[in-house]
Coordinates of C-alpha atoms in Angstrom, one line a residue:
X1 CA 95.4 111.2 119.7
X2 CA 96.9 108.1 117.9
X3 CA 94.9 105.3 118.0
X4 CA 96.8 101.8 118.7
X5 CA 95.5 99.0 116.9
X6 CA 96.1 95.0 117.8
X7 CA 97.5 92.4 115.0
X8 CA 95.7 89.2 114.0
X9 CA 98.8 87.8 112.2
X10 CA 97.7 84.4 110.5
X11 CA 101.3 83.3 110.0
X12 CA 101.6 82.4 113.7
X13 CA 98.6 81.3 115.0
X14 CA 95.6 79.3 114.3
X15 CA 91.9 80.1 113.3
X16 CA 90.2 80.0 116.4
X17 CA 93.4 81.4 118.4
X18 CA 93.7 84.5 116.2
X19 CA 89.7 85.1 116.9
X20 CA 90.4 84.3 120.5
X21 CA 92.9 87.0 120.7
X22 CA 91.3 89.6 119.1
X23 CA 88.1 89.0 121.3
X24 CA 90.8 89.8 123.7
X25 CA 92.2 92.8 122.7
X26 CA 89.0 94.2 121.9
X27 CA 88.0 93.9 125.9
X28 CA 91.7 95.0 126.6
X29 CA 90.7 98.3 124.8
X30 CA 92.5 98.2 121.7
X31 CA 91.3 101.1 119.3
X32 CA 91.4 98.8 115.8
X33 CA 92.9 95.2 114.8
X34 CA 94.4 94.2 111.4
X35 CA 94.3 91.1 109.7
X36 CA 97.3 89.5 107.7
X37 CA 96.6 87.9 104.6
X38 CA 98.8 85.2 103.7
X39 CA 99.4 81.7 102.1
X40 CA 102.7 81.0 103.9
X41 CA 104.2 82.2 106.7
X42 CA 107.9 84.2 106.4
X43 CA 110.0 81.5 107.9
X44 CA 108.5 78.0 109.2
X45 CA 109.1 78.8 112.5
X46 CA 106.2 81.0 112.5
X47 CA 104.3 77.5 112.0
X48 CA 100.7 79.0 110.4
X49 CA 98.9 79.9 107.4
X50 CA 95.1 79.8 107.8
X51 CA 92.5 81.5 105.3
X52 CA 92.1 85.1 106.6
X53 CA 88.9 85.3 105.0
X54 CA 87.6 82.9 107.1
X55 CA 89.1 84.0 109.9
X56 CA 87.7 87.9 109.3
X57 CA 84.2 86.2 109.6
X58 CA 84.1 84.8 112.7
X59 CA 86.0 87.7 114.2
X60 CA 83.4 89.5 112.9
X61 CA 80.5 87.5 114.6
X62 CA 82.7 87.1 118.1
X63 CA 83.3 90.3 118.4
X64 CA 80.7 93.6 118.7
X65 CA 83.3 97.0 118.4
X66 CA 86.9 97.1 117.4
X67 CA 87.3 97.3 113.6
X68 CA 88.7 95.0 111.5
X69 CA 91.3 95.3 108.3
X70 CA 92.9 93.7 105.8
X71 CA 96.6 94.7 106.3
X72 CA 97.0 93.2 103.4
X73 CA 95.3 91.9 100.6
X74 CA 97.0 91.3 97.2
X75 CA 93.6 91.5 94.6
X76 CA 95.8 90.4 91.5
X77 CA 97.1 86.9 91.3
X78 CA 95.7 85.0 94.0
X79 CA 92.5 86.6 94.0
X80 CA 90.9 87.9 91.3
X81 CA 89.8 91.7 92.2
X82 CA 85.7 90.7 91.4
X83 CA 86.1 88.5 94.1
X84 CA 88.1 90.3 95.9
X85 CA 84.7 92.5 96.1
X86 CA 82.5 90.6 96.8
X87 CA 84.9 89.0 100.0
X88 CA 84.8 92.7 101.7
X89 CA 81.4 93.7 101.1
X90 CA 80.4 90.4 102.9
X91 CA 82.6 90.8 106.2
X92 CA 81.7 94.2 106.0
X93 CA 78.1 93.5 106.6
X94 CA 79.0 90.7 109.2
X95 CA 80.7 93.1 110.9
X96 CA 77.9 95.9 110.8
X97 CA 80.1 98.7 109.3
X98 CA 83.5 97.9 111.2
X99 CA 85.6 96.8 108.0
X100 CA 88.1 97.9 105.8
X101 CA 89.4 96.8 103.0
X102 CA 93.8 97.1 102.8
X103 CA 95.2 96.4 99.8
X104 CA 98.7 96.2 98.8
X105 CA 100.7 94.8 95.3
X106 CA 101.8 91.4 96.9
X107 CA 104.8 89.5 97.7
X108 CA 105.9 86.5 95.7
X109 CA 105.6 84.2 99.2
X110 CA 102.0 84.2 98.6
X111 CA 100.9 85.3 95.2
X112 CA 103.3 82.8 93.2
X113 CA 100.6 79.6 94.3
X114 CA 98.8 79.9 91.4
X115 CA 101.2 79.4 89.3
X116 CA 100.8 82.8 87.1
X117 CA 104.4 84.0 88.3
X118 CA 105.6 87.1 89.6
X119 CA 105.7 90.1 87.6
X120 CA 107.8 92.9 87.7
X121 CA 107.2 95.8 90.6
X122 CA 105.6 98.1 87.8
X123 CA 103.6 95.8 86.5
X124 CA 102.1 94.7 89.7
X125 CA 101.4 98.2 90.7
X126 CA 99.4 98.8 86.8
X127 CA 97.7 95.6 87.9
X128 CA 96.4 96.8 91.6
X129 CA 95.5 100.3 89.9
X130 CA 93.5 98.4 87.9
X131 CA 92.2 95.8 90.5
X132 CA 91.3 99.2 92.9
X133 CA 88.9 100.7 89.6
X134 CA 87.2 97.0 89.6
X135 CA 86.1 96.9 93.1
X136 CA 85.0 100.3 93.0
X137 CA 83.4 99.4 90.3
X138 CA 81.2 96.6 92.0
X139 CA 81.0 98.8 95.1
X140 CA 79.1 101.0 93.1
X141 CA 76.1 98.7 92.4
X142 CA 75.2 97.4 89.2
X143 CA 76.4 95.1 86.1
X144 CA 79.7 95.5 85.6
X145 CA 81.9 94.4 82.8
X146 CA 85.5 94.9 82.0
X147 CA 88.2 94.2 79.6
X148 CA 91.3 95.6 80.8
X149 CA 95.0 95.3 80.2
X150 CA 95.5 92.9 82.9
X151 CA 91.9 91.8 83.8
X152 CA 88.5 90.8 82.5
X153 CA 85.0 90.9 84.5
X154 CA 82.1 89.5 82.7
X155 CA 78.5 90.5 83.9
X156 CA 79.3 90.6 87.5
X157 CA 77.5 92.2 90.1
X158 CA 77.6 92.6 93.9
X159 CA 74.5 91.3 95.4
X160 CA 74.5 92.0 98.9
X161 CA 76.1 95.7 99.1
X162 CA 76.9 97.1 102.5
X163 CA 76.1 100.9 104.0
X164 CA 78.5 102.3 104.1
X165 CA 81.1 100.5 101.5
X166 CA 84.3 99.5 103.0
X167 CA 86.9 101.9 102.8
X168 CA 90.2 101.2 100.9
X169 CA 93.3 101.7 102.0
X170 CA 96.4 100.9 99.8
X171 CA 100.2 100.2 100.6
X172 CA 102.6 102.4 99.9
X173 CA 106.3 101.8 99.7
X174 CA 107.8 104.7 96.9
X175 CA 106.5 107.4 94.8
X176 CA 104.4 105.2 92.6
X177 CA 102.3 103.4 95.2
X178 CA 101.9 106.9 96.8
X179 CA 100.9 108.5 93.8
X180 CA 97.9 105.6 93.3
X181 CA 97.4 105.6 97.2
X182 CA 96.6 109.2 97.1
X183 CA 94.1 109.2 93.7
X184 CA 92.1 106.5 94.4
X185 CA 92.4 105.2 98.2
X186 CA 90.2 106.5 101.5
X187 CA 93.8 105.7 103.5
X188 CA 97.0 104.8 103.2
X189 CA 99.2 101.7 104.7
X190 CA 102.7 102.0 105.3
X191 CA 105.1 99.3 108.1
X192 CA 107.9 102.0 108.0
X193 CA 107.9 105.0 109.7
X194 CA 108.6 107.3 106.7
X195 CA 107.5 110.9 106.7
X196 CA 107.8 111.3 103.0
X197 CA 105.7 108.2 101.7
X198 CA 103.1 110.4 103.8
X199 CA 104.1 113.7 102.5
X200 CA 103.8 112.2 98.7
X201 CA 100.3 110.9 99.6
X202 CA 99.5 113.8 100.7
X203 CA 100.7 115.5 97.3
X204 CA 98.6 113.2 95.5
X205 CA 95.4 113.9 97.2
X206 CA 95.8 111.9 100.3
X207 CA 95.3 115.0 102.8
X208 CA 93.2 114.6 105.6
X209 CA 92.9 110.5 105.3
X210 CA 93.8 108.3 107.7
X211 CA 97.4 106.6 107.7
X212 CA 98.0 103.7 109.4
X213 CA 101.5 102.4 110.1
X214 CA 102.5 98.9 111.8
X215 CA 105.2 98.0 114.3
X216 CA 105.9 94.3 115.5
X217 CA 107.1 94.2 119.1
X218 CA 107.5 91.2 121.7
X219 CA 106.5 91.6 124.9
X220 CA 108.2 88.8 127.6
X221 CA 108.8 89.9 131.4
X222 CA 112.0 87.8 130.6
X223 CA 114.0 90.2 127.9
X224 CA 116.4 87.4 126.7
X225 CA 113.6 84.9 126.2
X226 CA 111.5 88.1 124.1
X227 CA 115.0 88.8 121.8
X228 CA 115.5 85.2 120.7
X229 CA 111.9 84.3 120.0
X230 CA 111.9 88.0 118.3
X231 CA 115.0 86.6 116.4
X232 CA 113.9 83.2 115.4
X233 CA 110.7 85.0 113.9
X234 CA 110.5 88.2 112.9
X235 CA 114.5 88.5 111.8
X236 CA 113.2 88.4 108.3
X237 CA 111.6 92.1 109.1
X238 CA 114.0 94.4 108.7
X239 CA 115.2 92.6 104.7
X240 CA 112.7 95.9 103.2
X241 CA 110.2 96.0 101.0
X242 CA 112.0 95.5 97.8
X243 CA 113.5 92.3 99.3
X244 CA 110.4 91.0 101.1
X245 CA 108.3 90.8 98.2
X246 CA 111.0 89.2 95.8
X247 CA 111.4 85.9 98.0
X248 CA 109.5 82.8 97.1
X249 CA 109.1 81.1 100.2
X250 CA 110.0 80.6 104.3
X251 CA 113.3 78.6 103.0
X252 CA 114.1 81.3 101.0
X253 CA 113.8 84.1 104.2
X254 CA 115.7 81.7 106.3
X255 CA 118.5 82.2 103.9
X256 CA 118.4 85.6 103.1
X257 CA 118.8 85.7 107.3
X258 CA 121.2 83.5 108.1
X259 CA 123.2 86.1 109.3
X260 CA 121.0 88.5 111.4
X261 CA 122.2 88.0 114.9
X262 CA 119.7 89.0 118.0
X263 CA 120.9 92.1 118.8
X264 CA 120.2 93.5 115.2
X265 CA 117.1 92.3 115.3
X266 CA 116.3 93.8 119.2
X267 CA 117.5 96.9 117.7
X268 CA 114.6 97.5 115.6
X269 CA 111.7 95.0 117.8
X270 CA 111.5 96.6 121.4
X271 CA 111.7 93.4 123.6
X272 CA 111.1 92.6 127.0
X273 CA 108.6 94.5 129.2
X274 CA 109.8 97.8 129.3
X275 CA 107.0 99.9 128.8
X276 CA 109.2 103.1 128.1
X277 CA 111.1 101.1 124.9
X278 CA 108.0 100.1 123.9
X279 CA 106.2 103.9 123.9
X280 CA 109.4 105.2 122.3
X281 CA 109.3 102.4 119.4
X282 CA 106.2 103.9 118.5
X283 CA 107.0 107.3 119.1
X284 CA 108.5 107.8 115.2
X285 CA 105.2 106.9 113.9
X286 CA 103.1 109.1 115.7
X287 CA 105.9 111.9 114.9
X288 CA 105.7 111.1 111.4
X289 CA 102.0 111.3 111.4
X290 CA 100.7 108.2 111.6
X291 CA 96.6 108.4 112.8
X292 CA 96.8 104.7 113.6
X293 CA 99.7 102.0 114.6
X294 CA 99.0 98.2 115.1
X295 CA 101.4 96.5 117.1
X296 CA 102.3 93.0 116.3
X297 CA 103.2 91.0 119.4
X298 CA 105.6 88.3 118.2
X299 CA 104.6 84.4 119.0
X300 CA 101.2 83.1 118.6
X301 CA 101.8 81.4 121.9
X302 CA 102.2 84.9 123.7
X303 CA 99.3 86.9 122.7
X304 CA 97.2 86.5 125.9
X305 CA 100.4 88.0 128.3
X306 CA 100.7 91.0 125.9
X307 CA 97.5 91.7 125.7
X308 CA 96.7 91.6 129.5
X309 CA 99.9 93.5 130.3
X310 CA 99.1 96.4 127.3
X311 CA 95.5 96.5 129.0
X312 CA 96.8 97.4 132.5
X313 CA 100.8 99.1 131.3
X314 CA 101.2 99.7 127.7
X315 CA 97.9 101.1 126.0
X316 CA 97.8 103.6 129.3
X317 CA 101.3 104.8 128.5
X318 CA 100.8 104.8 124.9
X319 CA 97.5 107.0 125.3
X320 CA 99.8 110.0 126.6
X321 CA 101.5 110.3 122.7

């Protein structure tokens, strides 16, 4: 059965509201949640930005079963991988074993903060290959030093280690990020419903692992009202990959979508309250084989309607894939 999982996304709600609402979906039933990790949000509309981090603890201590994800990290400009570490193994043993750690290569929207620029796409995958080897690293126990191409790690060590480690799952967007997905991740994290970034993880030792996909809908018993909010914050979501991690900032989104209209963007985000739309919006994951899917209810002012109506319509429906 694929499991449905609920989204804590930090760029449109607050601290305490995104812990509120995954308190929520956990009663609701929810089978997993996943965390955003961002700096800014993808257009100002979306109005938020807290510290994920943070926000991981707390949902941690609030809550007492449904696991909790980065979906994703970036351990190579912002943070520095050791730390990176060091972040996971704590919330992992606040949250008693319910954590895992998602990691991705960035987008420029967050990572440029720190003033270090934004490197090319191969570069930033040799650099999360090499961030990945330094958290196992730590993981492992131990000293543990390191002078790599991209990185250096003197004497550090891990001193509160959890059982069992976090797993890692890693992004995936082409053959590259499959290839290193496969090698040296537990899963694999794709927000496309691509059969053949699975098959090439699979090729690259990925068989067997979870893979968990992702899926933003907006739920509104009013179906105009749920396209226009979908279209005043999610249109930047269908720009891809290659284009989403290139752009500097929410300005920069708003312009790249100036010209998405609603209807393009209801084409790709079922809206309304249809629960059939909705069931056959996730359908090409499950047929892809995804394991997991985490919906993303657009509007961080509309999370407690979705939630009680998935509790009592969607997650029922959704069960039967």
């Amino acid at each position: 059965m694929v499991q449905i999982g609920y989204t804590m996304m930090t760029e449109q709600a607050g601290p305490r509201e995104l812990v509120d609402h995954v308190v929520a979906a956990e009663r609701a039933g929810f089978d997993f949640s996943v965390t955003s990790d961002h700096y800014f949000p993808w257009l100002a509309e979306q109005g938020h930005a807290p510290y994920a981090w943070s926000v991981l603890g707390a949902a941690a201590q609030a809550t007492s079963r449904i696991p909790l994800m980065t979906y994703v990290t970036c351990p190579t400009v912002r943070y520095h991988p050791a730390v990176v570490a060091q972040k996971a193994a704590t919330v992992q043993l606040l949250a008693e074993g319910r954590f895992r750690l998602g990691l991705g290569s960035g987008e420029n929207l967050n990572e440029h903060v720190v003033g270090g620029g934004w490197p090319a796409a191969h570069v930033r995958l040799e650099m999360l290959e090499e961030a990945v080897e330094i958290i196992r690293a730590l993981f492992a126990g131990g000293d543990v030093s390191h002078h790599g191409t991209h990185y250096d790690v003197e004497n550090a060590r891990l001193w509160d280690l959890p059982d069992p480690l976090p797993p890692i799952g890693i992004a995936v967007s082409g053959e590259r990020s499959c290839e290193l997905a496969g090698r040296l991740g537990d899963l694999v994290i794709a927000t496309e419903p691509k059969g053949e970034l699975l098959d090439a993880f699979d090729r690259h030792g990925g068989g067997g692992k979870p893979r968990i996909g992702q899926l933003p809908v907006c739920f509104d018993t009013d179906r105009d009202a749920a396209v226009e909010r979908a279209h005043e914050q999610f249109r930047w979501f269908g720009g891809g990959w290659k284009v989403n991690a290139e752009l500097p900032g929410p300005a920069a989104f708003a312009g790249a979508t100036r010209f998405v209209r609603p209807e393009d963007v209801a084409e790709s985000i079922p809206c309304g309250s249809d629960v059939g739309a909705f069931v056959e919006a996730v359908r090409p994951y499950a047929d892809a084989g995804f394991t997991e899917i985490a919906l993303v209810q657009v509007g961080g002012e509309h999370q407690r309607p979705f939630i009680d109506w998935a509790e009592k319509e969607l997650l029922p429906a959704l069960r039967e894939l």
